[in-house]
PDB file of C-alpha atoms in Angstrom:
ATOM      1  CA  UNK A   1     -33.003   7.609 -15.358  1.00 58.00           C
ATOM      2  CA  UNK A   2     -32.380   9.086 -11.763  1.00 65.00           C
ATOM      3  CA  UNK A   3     -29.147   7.827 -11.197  1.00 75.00           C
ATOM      4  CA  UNK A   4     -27.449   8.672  -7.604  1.00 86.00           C
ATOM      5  CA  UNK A   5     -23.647   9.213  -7.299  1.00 86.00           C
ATOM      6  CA  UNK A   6     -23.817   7.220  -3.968  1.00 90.00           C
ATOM      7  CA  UNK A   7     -24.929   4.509  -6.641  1.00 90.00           C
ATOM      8  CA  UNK A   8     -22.201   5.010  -8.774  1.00 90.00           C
ATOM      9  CA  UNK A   9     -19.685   4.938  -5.807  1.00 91.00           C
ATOM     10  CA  UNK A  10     -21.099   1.751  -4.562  1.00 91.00           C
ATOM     11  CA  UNK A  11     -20.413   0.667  -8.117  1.00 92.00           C
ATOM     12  CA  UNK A  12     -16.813   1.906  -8.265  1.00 92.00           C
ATOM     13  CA  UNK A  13     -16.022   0.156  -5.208  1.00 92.00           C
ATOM     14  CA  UNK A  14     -17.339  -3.095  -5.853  1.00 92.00           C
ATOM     15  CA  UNK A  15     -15.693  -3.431  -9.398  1.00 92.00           C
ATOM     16  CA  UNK A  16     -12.323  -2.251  -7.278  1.00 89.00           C
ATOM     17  CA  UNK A  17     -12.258  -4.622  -4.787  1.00 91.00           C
ATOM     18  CA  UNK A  18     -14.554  -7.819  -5.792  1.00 89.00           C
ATOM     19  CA  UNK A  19     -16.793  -8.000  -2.063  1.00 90.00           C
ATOM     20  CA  UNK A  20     -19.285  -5.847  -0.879  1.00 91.00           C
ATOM     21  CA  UNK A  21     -17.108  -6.013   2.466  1.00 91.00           C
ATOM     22  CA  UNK A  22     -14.528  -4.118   0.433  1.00 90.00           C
ATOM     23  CA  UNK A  23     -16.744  -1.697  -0.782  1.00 90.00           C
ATOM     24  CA  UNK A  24     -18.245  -1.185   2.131  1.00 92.00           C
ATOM     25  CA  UNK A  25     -15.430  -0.603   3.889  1.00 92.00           C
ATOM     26  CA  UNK A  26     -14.026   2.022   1.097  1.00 88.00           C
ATOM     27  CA  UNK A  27     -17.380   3.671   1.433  1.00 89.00           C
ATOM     28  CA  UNK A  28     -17.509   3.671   4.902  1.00 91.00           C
ATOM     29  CA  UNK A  29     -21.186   2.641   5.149  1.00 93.00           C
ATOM     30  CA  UNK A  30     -22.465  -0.940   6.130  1.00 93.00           C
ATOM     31  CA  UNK A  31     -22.703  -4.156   3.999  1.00 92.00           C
ATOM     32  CA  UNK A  32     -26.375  -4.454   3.588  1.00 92.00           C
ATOM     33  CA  UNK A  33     -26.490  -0.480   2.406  1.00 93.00           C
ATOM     34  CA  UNK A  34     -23.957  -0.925  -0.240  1.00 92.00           C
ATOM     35  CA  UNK A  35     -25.609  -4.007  -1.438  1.00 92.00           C
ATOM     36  CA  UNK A  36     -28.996  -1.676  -1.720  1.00 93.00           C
ATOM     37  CA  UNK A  37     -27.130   0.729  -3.620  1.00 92.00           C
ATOM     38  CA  UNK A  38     -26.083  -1.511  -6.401  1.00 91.00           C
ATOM     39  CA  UNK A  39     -29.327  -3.542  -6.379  1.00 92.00           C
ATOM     40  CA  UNK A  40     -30.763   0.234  -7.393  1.00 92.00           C
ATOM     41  CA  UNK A  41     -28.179   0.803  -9.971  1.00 91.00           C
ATOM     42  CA  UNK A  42     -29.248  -2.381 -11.809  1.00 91.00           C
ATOM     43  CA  UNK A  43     -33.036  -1.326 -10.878  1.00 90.00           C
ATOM     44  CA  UNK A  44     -32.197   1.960 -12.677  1.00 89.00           C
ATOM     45  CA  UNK A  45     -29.953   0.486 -15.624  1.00 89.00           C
ATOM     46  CA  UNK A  46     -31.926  -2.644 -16.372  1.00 89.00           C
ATOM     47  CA  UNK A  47     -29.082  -5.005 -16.136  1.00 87.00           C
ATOM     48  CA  UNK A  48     -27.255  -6.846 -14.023  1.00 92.00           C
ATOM     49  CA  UNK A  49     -23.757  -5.788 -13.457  1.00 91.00           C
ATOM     50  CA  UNK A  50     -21.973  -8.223 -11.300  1.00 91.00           C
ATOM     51  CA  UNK A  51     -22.186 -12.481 -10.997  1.00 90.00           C
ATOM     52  CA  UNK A  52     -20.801 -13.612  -7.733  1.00 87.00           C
ATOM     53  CA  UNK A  53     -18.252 -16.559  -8.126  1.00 86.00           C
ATOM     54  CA  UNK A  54     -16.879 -18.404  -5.644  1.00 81.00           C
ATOM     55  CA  UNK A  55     -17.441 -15.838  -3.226  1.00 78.00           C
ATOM     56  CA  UNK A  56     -16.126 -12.571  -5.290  1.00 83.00           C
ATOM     57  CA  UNK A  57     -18.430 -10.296  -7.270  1.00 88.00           C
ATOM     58  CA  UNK A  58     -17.375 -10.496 -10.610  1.00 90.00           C
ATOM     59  CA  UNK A  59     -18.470  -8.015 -13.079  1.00 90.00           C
ATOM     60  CA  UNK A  60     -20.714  -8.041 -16.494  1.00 92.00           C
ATOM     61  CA  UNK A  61     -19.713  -6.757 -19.684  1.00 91.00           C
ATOM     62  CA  UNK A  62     -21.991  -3.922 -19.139  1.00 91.00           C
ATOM     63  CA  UNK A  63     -20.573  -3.524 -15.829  1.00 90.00           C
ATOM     64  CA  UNK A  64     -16.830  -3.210 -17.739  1.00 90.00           C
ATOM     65  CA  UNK A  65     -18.325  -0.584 -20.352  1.00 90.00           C
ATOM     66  CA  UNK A  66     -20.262   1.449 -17.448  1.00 90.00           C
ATOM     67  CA  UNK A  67     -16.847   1.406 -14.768  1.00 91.00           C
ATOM     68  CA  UNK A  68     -14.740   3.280 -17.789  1.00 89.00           C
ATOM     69  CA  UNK A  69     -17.501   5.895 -17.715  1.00 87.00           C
ATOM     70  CA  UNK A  70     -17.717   6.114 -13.758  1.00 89.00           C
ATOM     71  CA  UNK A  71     -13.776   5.810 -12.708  1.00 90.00           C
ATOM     72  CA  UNK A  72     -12.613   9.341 -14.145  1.00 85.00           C
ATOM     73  CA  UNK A  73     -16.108  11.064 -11.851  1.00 84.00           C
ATOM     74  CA  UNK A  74     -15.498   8.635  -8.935  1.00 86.00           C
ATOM     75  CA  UNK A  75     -11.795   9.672  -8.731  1.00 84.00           C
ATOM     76  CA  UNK A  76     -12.382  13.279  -9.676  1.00 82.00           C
ATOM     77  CA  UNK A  77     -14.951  13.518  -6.715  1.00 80.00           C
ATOM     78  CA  UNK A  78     -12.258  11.954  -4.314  1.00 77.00           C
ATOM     79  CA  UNK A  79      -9.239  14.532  -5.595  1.00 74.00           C
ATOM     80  CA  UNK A  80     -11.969  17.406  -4.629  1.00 72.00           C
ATOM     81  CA  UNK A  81     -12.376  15.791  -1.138  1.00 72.00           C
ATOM     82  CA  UNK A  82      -8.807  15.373  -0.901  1.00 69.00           C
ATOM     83  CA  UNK A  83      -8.237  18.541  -1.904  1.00 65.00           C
ATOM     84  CA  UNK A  84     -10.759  20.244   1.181  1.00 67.00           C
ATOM     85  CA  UNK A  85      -8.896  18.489   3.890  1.00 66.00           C
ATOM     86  CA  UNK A  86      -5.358  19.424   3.163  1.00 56.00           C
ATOM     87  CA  UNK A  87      -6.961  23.018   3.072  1.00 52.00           C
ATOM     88  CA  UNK A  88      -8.589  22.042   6.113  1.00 55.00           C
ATOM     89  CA  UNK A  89      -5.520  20.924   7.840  1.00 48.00           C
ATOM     90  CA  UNK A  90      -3.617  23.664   6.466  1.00 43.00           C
ATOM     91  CA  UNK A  91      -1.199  21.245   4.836  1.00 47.00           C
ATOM     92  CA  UNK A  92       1.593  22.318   2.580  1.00 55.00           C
ATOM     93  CA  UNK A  93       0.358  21.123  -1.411  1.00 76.00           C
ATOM     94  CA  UNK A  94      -0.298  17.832  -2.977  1.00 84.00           C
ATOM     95  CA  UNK A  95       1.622  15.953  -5.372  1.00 91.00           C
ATOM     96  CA  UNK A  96      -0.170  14.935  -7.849  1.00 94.00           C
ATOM     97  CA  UNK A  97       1.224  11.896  -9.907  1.00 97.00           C
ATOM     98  CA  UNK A  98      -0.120   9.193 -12.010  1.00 97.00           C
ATOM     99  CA  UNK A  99       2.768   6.657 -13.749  1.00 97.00           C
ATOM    100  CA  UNK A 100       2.374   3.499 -16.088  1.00 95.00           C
ATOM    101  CA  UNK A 101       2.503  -0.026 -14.171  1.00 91.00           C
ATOM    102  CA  UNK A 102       6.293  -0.773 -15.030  1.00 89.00           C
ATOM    103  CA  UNK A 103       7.629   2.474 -13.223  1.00 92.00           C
ATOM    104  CA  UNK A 104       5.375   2.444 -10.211  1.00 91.00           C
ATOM    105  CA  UNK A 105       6.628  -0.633  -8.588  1.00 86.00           C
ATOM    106  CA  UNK A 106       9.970   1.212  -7.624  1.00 88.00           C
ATOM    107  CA  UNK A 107      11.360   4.269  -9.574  1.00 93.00           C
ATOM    108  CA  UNK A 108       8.290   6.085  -8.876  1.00 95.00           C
ATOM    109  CA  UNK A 109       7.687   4.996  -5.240  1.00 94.00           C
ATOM    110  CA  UNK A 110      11.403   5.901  -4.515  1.00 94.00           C
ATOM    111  CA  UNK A 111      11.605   9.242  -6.791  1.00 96.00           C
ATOM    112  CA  UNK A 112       8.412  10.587  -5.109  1.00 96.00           C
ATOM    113  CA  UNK A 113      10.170   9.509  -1.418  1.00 96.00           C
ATOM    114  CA  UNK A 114      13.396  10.879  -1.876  1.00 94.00           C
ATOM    115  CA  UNK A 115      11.531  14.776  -3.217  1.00 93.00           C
ATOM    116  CA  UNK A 116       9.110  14.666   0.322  1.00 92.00           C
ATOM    117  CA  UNK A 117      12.326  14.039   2.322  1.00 90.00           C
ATOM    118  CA  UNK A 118      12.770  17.786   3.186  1.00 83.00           C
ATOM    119  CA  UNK A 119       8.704  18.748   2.761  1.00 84.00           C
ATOM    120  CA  UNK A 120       6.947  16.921   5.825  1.00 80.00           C
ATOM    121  CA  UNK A 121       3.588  18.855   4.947  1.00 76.00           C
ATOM    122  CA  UNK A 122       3.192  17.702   1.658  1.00 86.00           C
ATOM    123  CA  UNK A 123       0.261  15.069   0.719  1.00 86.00           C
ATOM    124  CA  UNK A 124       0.712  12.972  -2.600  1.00 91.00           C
ATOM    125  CA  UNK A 125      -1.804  11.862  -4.879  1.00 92.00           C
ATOM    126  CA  UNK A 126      -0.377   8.491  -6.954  1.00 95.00           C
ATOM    127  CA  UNK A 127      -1.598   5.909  -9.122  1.00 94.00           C
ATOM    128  CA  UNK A 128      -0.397   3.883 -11.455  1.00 94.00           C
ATOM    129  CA  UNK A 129      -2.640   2.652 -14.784  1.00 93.00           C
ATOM    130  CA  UNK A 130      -2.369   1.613 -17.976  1.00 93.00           C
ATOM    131  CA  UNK A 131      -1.069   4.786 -20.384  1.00 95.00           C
ATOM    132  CA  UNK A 132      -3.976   5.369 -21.824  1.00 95.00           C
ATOM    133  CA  UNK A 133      -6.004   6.169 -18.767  1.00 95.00           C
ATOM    134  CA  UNK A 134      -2.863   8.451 -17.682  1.00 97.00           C
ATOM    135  CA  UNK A 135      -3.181  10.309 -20.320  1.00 97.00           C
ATOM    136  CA  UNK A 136      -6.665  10.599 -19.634  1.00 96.00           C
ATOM    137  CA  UNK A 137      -6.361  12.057 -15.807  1.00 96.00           C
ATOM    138  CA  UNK A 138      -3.578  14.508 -16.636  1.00 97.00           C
ATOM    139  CA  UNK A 139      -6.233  16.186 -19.519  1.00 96.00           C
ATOM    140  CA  UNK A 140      -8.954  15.960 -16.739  1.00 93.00           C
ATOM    141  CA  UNK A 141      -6.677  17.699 -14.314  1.00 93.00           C
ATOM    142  CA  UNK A 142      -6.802  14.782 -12.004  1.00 92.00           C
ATOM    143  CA  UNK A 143      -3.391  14.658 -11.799  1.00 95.00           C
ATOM    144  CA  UNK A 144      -0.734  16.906 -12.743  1.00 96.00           C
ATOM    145  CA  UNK A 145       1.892  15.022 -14.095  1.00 97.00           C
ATOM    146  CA  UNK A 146       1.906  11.722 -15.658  1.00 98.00           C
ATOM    147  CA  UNK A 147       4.353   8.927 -17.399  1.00 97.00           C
ATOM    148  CA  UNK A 148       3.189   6.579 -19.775  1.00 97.00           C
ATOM    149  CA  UNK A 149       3.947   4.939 -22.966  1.00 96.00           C
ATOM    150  CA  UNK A 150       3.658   6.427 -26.282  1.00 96.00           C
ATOM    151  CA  UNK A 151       0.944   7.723 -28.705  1.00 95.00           C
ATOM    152  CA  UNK A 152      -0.081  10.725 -27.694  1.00 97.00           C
ATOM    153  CA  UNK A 153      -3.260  10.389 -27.617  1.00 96.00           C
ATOM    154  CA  UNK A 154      -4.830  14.118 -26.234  1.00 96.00           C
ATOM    155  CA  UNK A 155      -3.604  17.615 -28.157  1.00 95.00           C
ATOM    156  CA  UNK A 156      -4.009  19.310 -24.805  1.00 96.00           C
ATOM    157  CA  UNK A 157      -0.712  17.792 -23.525  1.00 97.00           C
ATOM    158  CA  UNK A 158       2.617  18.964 -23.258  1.00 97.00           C
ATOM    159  CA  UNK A 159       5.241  15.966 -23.917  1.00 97.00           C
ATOM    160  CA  UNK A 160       8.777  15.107 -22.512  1.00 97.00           C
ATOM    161  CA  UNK A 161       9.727  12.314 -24.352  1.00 96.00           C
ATOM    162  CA  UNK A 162      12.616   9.718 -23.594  1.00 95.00           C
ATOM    163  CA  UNK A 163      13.349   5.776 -24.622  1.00 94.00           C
ATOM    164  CA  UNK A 164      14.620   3.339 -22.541  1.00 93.00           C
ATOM    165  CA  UNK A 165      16.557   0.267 -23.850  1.00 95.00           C
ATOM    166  CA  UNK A 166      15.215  -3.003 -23.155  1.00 96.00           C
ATOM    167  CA  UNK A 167      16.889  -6.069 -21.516  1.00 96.00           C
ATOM    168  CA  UNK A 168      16.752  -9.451 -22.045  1.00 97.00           C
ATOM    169  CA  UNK A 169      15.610 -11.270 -18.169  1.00 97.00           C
ATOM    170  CA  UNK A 170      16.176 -14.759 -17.613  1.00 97.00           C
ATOM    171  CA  UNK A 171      17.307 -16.882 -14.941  1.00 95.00           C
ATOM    172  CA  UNK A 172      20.619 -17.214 -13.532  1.00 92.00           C
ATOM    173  CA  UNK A 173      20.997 -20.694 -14.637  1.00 93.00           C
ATOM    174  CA  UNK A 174      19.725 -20.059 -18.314  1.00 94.00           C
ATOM    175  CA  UNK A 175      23.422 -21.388 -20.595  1.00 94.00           C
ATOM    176  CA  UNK A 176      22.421 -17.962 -22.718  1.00 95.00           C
ATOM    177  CA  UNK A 177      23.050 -16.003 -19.324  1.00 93.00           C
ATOM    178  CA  UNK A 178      27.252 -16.608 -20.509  1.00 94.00           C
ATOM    179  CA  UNK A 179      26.751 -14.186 -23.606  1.00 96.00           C
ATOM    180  CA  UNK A 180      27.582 -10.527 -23.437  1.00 96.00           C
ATOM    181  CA  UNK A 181      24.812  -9.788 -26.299  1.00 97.00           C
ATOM    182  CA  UNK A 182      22.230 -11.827 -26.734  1.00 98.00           C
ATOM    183  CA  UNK A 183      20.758 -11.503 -31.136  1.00 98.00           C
ATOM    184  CA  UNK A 184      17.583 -13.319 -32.343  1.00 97.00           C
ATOM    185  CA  UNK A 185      20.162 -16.273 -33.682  1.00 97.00           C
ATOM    186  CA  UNK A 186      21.180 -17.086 -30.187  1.00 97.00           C
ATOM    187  CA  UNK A 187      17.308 -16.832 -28.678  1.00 97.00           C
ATOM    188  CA  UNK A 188      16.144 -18.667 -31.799  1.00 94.00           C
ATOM    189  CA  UNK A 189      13.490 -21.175 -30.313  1.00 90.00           C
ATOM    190  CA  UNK A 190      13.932 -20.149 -26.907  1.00 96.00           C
ATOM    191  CA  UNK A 191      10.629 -19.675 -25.136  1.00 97.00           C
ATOM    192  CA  UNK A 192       9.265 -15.923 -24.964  1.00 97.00           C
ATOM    193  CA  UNK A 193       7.269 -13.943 -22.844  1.00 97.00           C
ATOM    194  CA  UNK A 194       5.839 -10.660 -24.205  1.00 96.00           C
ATOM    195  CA  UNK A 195       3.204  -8.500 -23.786  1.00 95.00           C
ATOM    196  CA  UNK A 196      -0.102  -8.834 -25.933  1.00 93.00           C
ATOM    197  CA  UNK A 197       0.542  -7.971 -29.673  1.00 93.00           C
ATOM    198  CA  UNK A 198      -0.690  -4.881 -29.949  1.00 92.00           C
ATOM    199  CA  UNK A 199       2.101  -3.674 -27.769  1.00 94.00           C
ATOM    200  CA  UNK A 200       5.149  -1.623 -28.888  1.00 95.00           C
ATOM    201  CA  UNK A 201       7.770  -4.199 -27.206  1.00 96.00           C
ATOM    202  CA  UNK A 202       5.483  -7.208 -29.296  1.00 96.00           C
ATOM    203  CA  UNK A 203       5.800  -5.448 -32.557  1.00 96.00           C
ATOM    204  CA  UNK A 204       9.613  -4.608 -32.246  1.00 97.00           C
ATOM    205  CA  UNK A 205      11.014  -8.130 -31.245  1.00 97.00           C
ATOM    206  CA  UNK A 206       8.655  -9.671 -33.992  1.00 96.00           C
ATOM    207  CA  UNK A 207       9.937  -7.335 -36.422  1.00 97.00           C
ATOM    208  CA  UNK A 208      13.728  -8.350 -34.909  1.00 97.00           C
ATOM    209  CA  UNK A 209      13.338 -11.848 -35.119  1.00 97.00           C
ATOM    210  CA  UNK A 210      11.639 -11.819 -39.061  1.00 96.00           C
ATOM    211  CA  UNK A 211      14.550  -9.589 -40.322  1.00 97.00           C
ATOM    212  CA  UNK A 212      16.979 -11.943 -38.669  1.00 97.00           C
ATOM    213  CA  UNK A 213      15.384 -14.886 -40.286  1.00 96.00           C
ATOM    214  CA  UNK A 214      14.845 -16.885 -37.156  1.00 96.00           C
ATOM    215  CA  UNK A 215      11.807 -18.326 -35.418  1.00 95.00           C
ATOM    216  CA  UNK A 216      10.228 -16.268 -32.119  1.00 96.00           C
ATOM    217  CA  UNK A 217       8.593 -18.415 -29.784  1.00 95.00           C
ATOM    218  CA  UNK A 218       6.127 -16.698 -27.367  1.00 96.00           C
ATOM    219  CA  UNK A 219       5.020 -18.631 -24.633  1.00 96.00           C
ATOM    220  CA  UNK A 220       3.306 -16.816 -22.820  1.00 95.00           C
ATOM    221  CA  UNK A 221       1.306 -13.650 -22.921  1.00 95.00           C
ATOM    222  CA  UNK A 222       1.119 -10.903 -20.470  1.00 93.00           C
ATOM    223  CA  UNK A 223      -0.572  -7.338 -19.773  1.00 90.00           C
ATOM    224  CA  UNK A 224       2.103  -6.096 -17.111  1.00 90.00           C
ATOM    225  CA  UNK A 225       5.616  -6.019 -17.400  1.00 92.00           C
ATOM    226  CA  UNK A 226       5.921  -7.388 -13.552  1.00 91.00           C
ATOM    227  CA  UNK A 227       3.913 -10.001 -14.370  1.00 93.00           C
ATOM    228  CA  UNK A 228       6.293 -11.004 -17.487  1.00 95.00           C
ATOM    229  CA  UNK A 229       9.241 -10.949 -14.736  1.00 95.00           C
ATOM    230  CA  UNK A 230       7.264 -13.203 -12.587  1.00 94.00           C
ATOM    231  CA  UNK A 231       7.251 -15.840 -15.104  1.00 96.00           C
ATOM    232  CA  UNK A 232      10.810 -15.313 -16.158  1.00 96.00           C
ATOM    233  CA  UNK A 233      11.590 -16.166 -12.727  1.00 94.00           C
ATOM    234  CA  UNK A 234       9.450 -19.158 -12.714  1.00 94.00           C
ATOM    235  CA  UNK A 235      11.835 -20.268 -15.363  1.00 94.00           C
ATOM    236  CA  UNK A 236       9.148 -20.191 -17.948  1.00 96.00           C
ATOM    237  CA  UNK A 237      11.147 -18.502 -20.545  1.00 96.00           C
ATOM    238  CA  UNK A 238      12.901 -14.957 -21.166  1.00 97.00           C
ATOM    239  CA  UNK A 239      11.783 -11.929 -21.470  1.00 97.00           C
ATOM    240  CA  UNK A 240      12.166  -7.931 -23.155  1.00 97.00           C
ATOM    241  CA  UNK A 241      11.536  -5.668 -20.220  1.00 95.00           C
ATOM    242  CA  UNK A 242      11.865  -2.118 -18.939  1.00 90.00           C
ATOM    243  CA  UNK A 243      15.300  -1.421 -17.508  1.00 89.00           C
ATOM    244  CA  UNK A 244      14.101   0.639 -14.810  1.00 89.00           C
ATOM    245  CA  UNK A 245      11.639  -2.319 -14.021  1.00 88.00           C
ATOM    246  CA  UNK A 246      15.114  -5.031 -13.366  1.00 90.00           C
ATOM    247  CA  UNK A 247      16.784  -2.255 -11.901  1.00 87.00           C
ATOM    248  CA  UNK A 248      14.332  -1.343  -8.921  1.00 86.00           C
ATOM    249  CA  UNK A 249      13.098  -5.359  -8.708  1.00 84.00           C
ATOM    250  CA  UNK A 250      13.951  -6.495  -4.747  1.00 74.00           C
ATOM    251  CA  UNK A 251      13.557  -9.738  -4.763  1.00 78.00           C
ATOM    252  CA  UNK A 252      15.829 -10.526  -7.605  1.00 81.00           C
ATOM    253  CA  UNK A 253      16.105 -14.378  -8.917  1.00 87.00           C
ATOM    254  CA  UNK A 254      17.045 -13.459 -12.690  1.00 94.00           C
ATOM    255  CA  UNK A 255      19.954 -11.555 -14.593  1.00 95.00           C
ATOM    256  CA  UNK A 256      19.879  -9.625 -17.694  1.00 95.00           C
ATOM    257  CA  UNK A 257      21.897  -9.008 -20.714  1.00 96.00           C
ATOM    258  CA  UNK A 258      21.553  -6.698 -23.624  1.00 96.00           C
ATOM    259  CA  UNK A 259      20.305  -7.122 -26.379  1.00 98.00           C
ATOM    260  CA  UNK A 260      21.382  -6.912 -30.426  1.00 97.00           C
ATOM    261  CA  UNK A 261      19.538  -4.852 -32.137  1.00 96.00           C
ATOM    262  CA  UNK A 262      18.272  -2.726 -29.779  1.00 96.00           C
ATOM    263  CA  UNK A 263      14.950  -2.287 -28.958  1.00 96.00           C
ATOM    264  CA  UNK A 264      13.705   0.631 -27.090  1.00 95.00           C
ATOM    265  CA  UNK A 265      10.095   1.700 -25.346  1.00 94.00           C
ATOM    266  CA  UNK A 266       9.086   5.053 -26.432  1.00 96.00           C
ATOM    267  CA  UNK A 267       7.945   7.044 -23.198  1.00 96.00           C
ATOM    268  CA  UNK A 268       7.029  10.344 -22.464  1.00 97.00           C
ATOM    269  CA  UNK A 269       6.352  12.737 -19.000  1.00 98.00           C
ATOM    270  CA  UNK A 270       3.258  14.769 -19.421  1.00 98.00           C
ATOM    271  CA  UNK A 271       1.631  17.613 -18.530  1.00 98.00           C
ATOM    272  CA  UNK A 272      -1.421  19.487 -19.420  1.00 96.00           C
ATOM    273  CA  UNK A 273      -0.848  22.586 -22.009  1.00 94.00           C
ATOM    274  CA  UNK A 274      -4.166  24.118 -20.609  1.00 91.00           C
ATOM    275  CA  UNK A 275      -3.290  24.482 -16.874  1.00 91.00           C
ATOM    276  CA  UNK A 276      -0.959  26.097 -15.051  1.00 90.00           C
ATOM    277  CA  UNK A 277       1.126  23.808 -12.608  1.00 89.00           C
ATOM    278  CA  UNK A 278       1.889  24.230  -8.893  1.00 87.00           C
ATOM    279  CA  UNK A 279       5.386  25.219  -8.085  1.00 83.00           C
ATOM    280  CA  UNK A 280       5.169  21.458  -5.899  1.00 88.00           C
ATOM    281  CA  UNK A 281       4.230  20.183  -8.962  1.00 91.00           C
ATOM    282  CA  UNK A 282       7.371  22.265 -11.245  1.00 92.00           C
ATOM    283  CA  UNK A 283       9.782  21.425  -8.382  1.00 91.00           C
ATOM    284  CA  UNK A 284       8.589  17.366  -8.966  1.00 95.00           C
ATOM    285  CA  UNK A 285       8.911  17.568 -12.747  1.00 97.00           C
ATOM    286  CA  UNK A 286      12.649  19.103 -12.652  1.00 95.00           C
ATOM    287  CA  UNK A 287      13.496  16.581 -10.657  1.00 96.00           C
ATOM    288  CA  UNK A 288      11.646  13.852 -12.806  1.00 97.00           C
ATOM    289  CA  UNK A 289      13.235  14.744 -15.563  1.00 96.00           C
ATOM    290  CA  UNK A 290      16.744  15.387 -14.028  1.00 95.00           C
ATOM    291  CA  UNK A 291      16.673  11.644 -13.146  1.00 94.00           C
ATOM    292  CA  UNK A 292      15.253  10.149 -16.367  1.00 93.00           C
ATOM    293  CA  UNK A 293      17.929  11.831 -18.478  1.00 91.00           C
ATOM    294  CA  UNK A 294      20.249  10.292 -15.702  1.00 86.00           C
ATOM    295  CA  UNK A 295      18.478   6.883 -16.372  1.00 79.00           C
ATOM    296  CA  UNK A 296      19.019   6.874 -20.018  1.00 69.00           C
ATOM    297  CA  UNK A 297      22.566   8.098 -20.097  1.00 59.00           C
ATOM    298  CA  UNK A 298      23.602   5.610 -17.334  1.00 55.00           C
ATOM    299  CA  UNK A 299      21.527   3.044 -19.985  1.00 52.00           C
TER     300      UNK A 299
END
C-alpha cells in the first residue's frame, strides 16, 4: 500500500471540518485536488471513508478508526512546520499547551493571555481534547504541558495532581436555588444532566444518591461539560460541573450552590519525564500551578 501523506492530510482535514471547501482551504490547495486525494486514499485502502449528508461529508467507521491513527502524524508534521517558521522569523519560543475541554473555554485562554502580556515574541501552540488524547501529545512531545482528567494512563509522565469541587448549576428561577447546600434528599427526582457513565463525575453522584437512599434522575446525557451547562440553562435540569467551568462562563443565565457530600474531579498537570522542558515552558508551568493551588484554596 503506497500511501501519500498529502493523502492522509486531505484525510485529516476533511474529518476536521466536514466539506472539501474546508479542507481545501486548511490545505491550501483547490477543491477538485483535495477531492482526488481522498478518492486515492479509498483507492489505496479499499473502503470508503466518508458519506456526504445533506451537504457535509460525514465519516465511516473505518474512517473513525483510521483518523485516531492519522491525527497524532498530521499534528506532529504541523508542530515541525510551526516550529521552522518561528526559527525563521527569529521569534522568541513557543508555548506549547494542550488542556481538557472544561478548562479551555476560559481559565486556559485567560492564564495563557495574562503569561504573553510582557513576551510579545512568543508563539503558542493550544488545543484542547478529550484527556486521553492529552495525555497522548504530551508523551509524543507534541506539546509540552498538558491538563486533563485522571488515570494516568502513560509511565513516561510526570504528574501534578489537584481536585476541584463540583457545583451544582441550575437556573436562577429553580425553588432549590434558596438552599445554601443542596444533598441528594433535596435533588431527589429532580432532572439530571451528567456526563456518559463511564465518567468520574457519573460514578460519584450515582454512588451519592444510592448511599443516600434516594432516586437520581438523569435526563440527559452529555460528552462536554459546556454542553451540560447549555442545557442547564435551557432549563432542562441541573447539573455537577467544574468550578472553574461556572466561574470563567460569560454569558451567565444560571447560579450554583454547593453541594453535600462533596464530590470532586481528580485532575492532574503533566509533563513528560523523558524530555527536558523549555525555560518558556518552566516559566508557564510555575505559573500554572501557582494559580491552580490558588483555585482550589479559594474553592
Amino acid at each position: 500500500m503506497a500511501l501519500r501523506f498529502r493523502q492522509l492530510q486531505a484525510f485529516h482535514a476533511i474529518y476536521e471540518t466536514g466539506t472539501v471547501t474546508g479542507a481545501a482551504q486548511v490545505l491550501g490547495i483547490s477543491q477538485p485536488g483535495t477531492s482526488n486525494l481522498i478518492a486515492q486514499l479509498e483507492r489505496e485502502t479499499r473502503f470508503k471513508l466518508f458519506e456526504r449528508v445533506r451537504g457535509r461529508l460525514i465519516p465511516t467507521p473505518e474512517a473513525g478508526v483510521l483518523y485516531q491513527e492519522v491525527d497524532t502524524v498530521v499534528r506532529g508534521l504541523d508542530h515541525v512546520g510551526q516550529a521552522i517558521t518561528d526559527l525563521q522569523n527569529k521569534q522568541g519560543g513557543q508555548l506549547q499547551v494542550a488542556s481538557q475541554h472544561a478548562l479551555s473555554f476560559g481559565f486556559m485562554p485567560r492564564l495563557i493571555a495574562r503569561f504573553a502580556e510582557d513576551r510579545p515574541d512568543m508563539s503558542i501552540s493550544f488545543q484542547s481534547q478529550y484527556s486521553p488524547k492529552v495525555q497522548e501529545w504530551v508523551v509524543a512531545g507534541l506539546f509540552e504541558i498538558g491538563v486533563c482528567e485522571t488515570p494516568l494512563l502513560y509511565d513516561a509522565l510526570d504528574v501534578h495532581p489537584f481536585s476541584l469541587e463540583m457545583e451544582v448549576a441550575m437556573r436562577a428561577d429553580n425553588p432549590l436555588a434558596q438552599h445554601p447546600v443542596l444533598t441528594p434528599e433535596l435533588l431527589a427526582g429532580e432532572p439530571f444532566i451528567a456526563m456518559g457513565p463511564d465518567h468520574m463525575s457519573h460514578r460519584r453522584t450515582r454512588e451519592a444518591f444510592h448511599s443516600a437512599g434516594v432516586p437520581w434522575s438523569v435526563r440527559v446525557h452529555s460528552h462536554l461539560f459546556k454542553n451540560i451547562l447549555s442545557f442547564v440553562k435551557e432549563g432542562m435540569g441541573v447539573a455537577l460541573l467544574d468550578p472553574l467551568l461556572l466561574k470563567y462562563d460569560e454569558v451567565g443565565g444560571f447560579v450554583t450552590c454547593p453541594f453535600a457530600p462533596k464530590i470532586t474531579m481528580d485532575m492532574m498537570v503533566i509533563t513528560s519525564r523523558d524530555r527536558p522542558m523549555s525555560a518558556l515552558g518552566q516559566s508557564f508551568l510555575e505559573l500554572l500551578l501557582e494559580e491552580i493551588a490558588h483555585q482550589e484554596t479559594v474553592g
